[in-house]
XYZ file of C-alpha atoms in Angstrom:
418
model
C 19.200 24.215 -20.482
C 17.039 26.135 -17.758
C 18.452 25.621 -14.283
C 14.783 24.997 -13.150
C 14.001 22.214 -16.166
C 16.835 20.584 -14.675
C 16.166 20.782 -11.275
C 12.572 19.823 -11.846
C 13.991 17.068 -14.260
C 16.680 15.618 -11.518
C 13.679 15.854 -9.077
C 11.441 13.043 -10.776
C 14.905 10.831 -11.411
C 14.851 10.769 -7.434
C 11.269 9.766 -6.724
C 11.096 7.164 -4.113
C 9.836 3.799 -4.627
C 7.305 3.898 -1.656
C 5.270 1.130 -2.469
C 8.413 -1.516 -2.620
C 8.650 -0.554 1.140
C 8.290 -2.991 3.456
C 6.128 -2.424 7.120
C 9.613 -3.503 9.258
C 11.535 -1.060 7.847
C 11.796 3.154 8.623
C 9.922 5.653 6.088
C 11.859 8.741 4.837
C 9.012 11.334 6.482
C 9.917 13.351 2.809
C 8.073 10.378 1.337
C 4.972 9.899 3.285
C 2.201 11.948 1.207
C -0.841 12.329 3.622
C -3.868 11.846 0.902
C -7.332 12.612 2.524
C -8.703 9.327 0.184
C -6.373 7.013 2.365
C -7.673 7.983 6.148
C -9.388 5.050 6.112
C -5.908 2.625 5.006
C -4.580 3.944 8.318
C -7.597 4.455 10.800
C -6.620 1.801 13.430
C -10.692 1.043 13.911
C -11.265 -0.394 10.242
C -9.948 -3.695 10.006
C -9.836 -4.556 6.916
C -7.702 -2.874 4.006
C -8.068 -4.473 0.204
C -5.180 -3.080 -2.315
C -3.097 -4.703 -4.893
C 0.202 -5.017 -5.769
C 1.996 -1.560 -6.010
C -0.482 1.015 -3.906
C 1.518 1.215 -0.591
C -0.190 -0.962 1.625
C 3.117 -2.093 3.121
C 3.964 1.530 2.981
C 1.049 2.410 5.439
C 2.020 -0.595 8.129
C 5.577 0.732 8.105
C 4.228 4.808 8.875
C 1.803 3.173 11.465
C 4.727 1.109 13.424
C 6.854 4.053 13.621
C 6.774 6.081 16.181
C 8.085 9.091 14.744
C 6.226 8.534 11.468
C 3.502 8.285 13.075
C 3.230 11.506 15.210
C 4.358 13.381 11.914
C 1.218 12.417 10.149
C -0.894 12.750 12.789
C -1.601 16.307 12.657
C -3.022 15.718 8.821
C -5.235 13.154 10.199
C -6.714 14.213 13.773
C -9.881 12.715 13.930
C -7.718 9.390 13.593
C -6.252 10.427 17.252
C -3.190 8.452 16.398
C -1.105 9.494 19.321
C -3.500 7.464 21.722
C -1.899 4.329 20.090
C 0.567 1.874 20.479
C 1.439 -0.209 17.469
C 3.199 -3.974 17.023
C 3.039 -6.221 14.031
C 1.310 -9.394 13.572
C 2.734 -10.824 10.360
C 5.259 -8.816 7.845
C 7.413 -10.095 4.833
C 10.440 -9.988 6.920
C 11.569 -13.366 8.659
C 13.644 -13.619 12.007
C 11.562 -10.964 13.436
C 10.743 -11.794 17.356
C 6.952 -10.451 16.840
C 5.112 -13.407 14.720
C 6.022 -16.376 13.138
C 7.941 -16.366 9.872
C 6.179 -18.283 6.787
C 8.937 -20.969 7.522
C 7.710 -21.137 10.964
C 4.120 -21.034 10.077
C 4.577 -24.047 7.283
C 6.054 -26.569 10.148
C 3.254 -25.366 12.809
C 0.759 -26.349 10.303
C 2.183 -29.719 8.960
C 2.453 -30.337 12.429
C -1.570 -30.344 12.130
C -2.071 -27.468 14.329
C -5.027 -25.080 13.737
C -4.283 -21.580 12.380
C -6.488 -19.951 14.499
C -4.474 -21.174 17.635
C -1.434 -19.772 15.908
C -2.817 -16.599 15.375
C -4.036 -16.280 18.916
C -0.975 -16.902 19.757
C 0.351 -13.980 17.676
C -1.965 -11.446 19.369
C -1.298 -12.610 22.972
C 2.394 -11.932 22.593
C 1.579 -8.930 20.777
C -0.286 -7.310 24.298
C -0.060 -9.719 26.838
C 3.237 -8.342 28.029
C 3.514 -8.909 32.086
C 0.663 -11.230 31.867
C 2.273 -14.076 29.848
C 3.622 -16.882 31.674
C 7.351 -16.372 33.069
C 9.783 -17.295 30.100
C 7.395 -16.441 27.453
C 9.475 -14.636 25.774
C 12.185 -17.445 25.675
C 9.452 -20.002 24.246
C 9.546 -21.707 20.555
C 5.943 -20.361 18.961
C 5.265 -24.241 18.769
C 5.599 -23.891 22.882
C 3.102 -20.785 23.279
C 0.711 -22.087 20.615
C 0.826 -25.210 22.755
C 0.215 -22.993 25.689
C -3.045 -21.528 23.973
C -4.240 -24.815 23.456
C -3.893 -25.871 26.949
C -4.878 -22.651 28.393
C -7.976 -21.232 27.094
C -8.714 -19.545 30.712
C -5.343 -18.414 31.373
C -5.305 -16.801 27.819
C -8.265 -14.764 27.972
C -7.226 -13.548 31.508
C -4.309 -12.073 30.080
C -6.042 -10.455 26.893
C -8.595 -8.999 30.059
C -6.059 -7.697 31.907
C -3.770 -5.972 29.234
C -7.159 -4.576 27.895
C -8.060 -3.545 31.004
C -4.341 -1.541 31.255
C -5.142 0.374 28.036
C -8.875 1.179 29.079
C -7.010 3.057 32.479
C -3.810 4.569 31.123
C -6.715 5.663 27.999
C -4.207 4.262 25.222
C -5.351 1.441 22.414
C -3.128 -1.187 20.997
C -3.121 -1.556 17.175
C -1.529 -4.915 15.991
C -1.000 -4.542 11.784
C -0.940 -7.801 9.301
C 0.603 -6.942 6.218
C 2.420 -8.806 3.205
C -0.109 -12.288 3.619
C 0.500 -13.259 0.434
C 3.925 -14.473 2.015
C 2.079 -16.675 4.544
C 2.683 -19.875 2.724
C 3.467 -21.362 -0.584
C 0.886 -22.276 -1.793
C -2.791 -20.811 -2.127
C -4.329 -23.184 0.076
C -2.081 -22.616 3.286
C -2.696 -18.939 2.702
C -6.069 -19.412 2.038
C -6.431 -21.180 4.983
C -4.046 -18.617 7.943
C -6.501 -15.638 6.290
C -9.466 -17.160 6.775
C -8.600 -17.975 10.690
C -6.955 -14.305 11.052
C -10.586 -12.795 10.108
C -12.316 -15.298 12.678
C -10.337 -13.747 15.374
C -10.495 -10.531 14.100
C -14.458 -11.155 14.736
C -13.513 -12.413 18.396
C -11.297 -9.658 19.351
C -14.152 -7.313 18.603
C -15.017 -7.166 22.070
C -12.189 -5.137 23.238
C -12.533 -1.541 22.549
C -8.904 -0.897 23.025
C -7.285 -3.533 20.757
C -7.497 -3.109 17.365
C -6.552 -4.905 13.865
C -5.384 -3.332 10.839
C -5.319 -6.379 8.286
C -3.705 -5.399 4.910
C -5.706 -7.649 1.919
C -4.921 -8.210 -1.565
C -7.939 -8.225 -3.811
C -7.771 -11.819 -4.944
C -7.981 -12.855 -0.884
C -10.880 -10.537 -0.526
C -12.617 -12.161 -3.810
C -11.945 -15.817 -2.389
C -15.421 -17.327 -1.527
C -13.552 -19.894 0.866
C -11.830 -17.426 2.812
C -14.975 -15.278 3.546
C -16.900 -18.623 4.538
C -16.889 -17.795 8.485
C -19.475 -16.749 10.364
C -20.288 -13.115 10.673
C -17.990 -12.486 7.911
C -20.660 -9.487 6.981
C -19.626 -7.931 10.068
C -15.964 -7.359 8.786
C -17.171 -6.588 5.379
C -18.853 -3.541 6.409
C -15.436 -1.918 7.426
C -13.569 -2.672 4.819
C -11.295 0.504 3.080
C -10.431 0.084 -0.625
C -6.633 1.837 -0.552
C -6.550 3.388 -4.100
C -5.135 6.373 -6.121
C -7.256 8.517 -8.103
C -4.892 10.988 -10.764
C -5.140 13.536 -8.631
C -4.066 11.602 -5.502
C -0.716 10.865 -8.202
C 0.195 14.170 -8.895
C -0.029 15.736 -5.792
C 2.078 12.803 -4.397
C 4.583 14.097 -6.904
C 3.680 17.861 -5.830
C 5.203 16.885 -2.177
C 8.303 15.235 -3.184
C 9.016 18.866 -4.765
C 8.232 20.306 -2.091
C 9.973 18.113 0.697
C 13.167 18.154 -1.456
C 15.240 20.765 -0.755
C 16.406 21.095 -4.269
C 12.951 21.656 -6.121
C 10.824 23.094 -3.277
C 11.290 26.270 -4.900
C 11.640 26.109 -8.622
C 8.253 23.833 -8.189
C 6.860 26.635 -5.876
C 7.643 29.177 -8.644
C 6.489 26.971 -11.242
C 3.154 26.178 -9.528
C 2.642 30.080 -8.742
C 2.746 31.762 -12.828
C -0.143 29.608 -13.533
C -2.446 29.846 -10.099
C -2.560 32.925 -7.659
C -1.564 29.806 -4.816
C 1.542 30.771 -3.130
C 3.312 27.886 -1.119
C 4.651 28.984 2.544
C 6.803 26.638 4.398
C 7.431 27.176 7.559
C 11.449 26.885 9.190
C 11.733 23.097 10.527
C 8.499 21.860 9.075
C 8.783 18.060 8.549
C 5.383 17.738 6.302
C 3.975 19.924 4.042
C 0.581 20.455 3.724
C 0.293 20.601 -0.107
C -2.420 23.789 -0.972
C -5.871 22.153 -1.440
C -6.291 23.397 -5.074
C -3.297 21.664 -6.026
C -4.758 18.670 -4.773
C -8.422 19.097 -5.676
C -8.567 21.031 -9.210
C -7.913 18.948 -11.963
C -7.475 21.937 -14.536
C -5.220 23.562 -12.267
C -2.930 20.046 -11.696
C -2.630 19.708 -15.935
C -1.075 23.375 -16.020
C 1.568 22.446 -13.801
C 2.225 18.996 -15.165
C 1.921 20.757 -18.885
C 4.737 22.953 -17.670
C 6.551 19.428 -17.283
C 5.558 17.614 -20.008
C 4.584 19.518 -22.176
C 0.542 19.992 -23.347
C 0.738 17.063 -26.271
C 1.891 13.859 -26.366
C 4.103 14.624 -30.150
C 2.758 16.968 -33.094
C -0.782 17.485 -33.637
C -3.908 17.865 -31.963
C -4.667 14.291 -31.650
C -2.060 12.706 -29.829
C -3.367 13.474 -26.436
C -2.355 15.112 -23.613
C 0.325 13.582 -20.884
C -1.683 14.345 -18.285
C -4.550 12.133 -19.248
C -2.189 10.115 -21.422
C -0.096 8.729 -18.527
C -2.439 7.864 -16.199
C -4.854 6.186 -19.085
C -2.267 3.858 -20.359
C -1.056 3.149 -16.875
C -4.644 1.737 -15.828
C -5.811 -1.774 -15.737
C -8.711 -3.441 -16.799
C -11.045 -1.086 -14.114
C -9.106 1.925 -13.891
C -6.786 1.689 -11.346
C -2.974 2.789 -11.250
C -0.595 1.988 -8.897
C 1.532 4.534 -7.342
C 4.691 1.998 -8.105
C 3.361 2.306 -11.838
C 3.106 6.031 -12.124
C 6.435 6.750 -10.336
C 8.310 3.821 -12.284
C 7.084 5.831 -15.449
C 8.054 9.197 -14.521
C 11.197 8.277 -13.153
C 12.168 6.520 -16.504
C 10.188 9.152 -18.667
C 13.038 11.645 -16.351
C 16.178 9.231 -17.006
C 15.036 9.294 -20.991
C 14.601 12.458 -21.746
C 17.262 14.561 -23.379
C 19.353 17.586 -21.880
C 18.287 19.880 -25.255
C 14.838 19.013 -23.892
C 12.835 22.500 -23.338
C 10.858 20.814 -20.707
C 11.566 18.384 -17.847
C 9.905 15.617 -19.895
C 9.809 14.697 -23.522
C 6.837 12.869 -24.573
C 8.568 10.281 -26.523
C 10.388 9.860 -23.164
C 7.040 9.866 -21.357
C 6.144 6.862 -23.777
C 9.707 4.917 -22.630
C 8.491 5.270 -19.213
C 5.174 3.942 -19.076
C 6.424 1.197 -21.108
C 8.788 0.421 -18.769
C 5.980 0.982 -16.433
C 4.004 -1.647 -18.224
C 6.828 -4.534 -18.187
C 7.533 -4.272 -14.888
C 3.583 -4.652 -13.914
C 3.690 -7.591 -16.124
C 6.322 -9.098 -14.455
C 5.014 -8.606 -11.096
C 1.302 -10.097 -11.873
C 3.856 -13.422 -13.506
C 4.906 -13.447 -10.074
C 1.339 -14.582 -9.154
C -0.385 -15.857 -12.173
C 1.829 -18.230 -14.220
C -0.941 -18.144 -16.856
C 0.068 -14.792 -17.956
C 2.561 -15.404 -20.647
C 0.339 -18.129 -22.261
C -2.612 -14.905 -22.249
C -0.074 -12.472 -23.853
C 1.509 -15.065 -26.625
C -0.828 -14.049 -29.101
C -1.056 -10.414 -28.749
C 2.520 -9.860 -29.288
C 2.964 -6.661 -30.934
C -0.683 -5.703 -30.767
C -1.212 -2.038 -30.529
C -3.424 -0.586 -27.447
C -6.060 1.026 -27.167
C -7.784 -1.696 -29.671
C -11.342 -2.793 -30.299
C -12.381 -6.237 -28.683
C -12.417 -8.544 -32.028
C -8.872 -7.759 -32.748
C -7.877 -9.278 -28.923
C -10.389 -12.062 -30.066
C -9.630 -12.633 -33.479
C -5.468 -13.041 -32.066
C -6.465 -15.578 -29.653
C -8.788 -17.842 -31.879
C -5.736 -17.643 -34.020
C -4.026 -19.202 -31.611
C -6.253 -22.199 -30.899
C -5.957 -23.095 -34.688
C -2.521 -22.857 -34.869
């Protein structure tokens, strides 16, 4: 076997599972891939970012929290000005953590019948209030400073004026992230419910230039009529990111694993050069690599490489398609989209599958193990939240994809007369 196959081959057994991250814990800086299409999942002034299961939102809070994460992207992004922020969380997966209340916590505040707004002002005044907050703060149950809010409506927005008024003359902005909601409660309505009141006081703390809200959405909270029945919702709308990943944004994530891996930096540097006049220069200490823009940005150029991987069909014959449009098409949902857990779930397996006597890092009846395995584990994650799902895929057991509509049809009327 080629030393590089193998290197290349070991490379895509070790991709990271970024998007399983959670926003409490510490990225590996070799993992954070600096996209231009997701600027807007971690500009501190848009509010509002809508992504499902699997794209990295969680990802994004956790590079935003850390310091050191932080300052290492921040020379991709500059017109973000990232260094003239500090960052807390309001709400993570994680319970036990001292900034917000767990979803334990949050269940017996609202049984006890208090309002969710109240708790979430609550949230953001121990987020910045700091030296403002009543002496023992810090030492109070959240039922106690919730309590507090209630009874001191003054008092509270004296201490939100104040700490503003810190940032506005030491010229640094406080960014307070809400990420994994779909752990806020139980059931729908409880979540339903703690969302809608986080986007009224998102509205309300509008009015201070120096705070700001990144709130991480899933698609089915942005869709909910209920939840967008407050006034001035529009307002938010209008800033809202979509965090997505286009093929190309895929690929060139995998491009900078190579490259930040000290194993395949250059046999994926060599690779990438006999088929493009691009030569990759990294510089001694450099923590993130820029990835060259045409390896980002042409298409054509991005299936040589990969072909060099894959191979340029998927099996004998002209019509079997190639894996560089192959993956990423039976990877997609209903409108399109792929999640980054998806793709690296399926090269990682595709890796792990594929033979040593294999003249390229991936076989394509490998590639074909790994977005199957892909496939199940998406399945089992959108059980997870729809219990409806098996009863939907019953009748299409063993049905062949692509397919025409009737035959989907035809299955399920089946079904009913059964």
């Amino acid at each position: 076997m080629n030393a590089t196959v193998g290197l290349i081959r070991d490379g895509l057994k070790t991709l990271p599972q970024v998007a399983a991250q959670t926003a409490t814990s510490t990225p590996d800086l070799r993992s954070i891939f600096t996209a231009k299409s997701h600027a807007g999942a971690i500009d501190p002034t848009r509010e509002l970012v809508v992504g499902d299961r699997g794209v990295g939102k969680s990802f994004w809070s956790s590079v935003l929290r850390d310091n050191a994460s932080r300052t290492a992207i921040r020379q991709m992004y500059p017109e973000l000005h990232l260094e003239t922020w500090d960052v807390s969380l309001g709400f993570a997966e994680d319970i036990g953590r001292p900034e917000y209340p767990s979803s334990r916590t949050l269940k017996s505040l609202i049984d006890l019948g208090i309002q969710p707004e109240l708790i979430w002002r609550a949230v953001l005044a121990h987020a910045v209030g700091n030296k403002y907050l009543p002496t023992g703060w810090s030492d109070l149950s959240w039922r106690n400073r919730v309590e507090w809010i209630t009874s001191n409506s003054e008092e509270e927005e004296k201490v939100l004026n104040s700490a503003h008024q810190d940032l506005v003359n030491s010229k640094r902005r406080h960014l307070i992230i809400f990420d994994a909601l779909d752990r806020l409660g139980q059931d729908w309505s409880t979540i339903r419910a703690l969302v809608k009141a986080l986007l009224s006081v998102a509205l309300e703390m509008r009015s201070y230039s120096n705070f700001g809200m990144n709130i991480f959405l899933r698609p089915d909270m942005d869709g909910d009529r209920e939840i967008w029945a407050i006034r001035d919702g529009s307002k938010l709308r209008q800033n809202i990111t979509l965090l997505q990943w286009s093929s190309r944004d895929l690929y060139g994530f995998v491009w900078h694993w190579f490259l930040h891996s000290s194993d395949t930096r250059a046999p994926f540097a060599k690779m990438a050069h006999s088929v493009s006049d691009v030569r990759i220069s990294i510089a001694s200490g450099e923590r993130l690599v820029k990835i060259p823009d045409a390896f980002m940005e042409d298409e054509n150029l991005q299936k040589k490489i990969f072909e060099m991987i894959s191979g340029d069909m998927m099996g004998a014959g002209s019509k079997k398609g190639h894996p560089f449009t192959w993956i990423p098409k039976h990877l997609a949902d209903a409108r399109g989209r792929v999640s980054l857990r998806s793709f690296i779930i399926a090269l990682r397996e595709a890796a792990r599958s594929t033979p040593n006597s294999s003249s390229t890092p991936l076989a394509y009846d490998a590639i074909k193990k790994g977005v199957q395995q892909a496939s199940l584990n998406r399945v089992e994650q959108l059980k997870e939240d729809y219990a409806w799902i098996d009863d939907v895929l019953k009748p299409l057991a063993n049905l062949q994809t692509p397919n025409e509509a009737k035959s989907f049809i035809e299955r399920r009327e089946a079904e009913k007369n059964h």
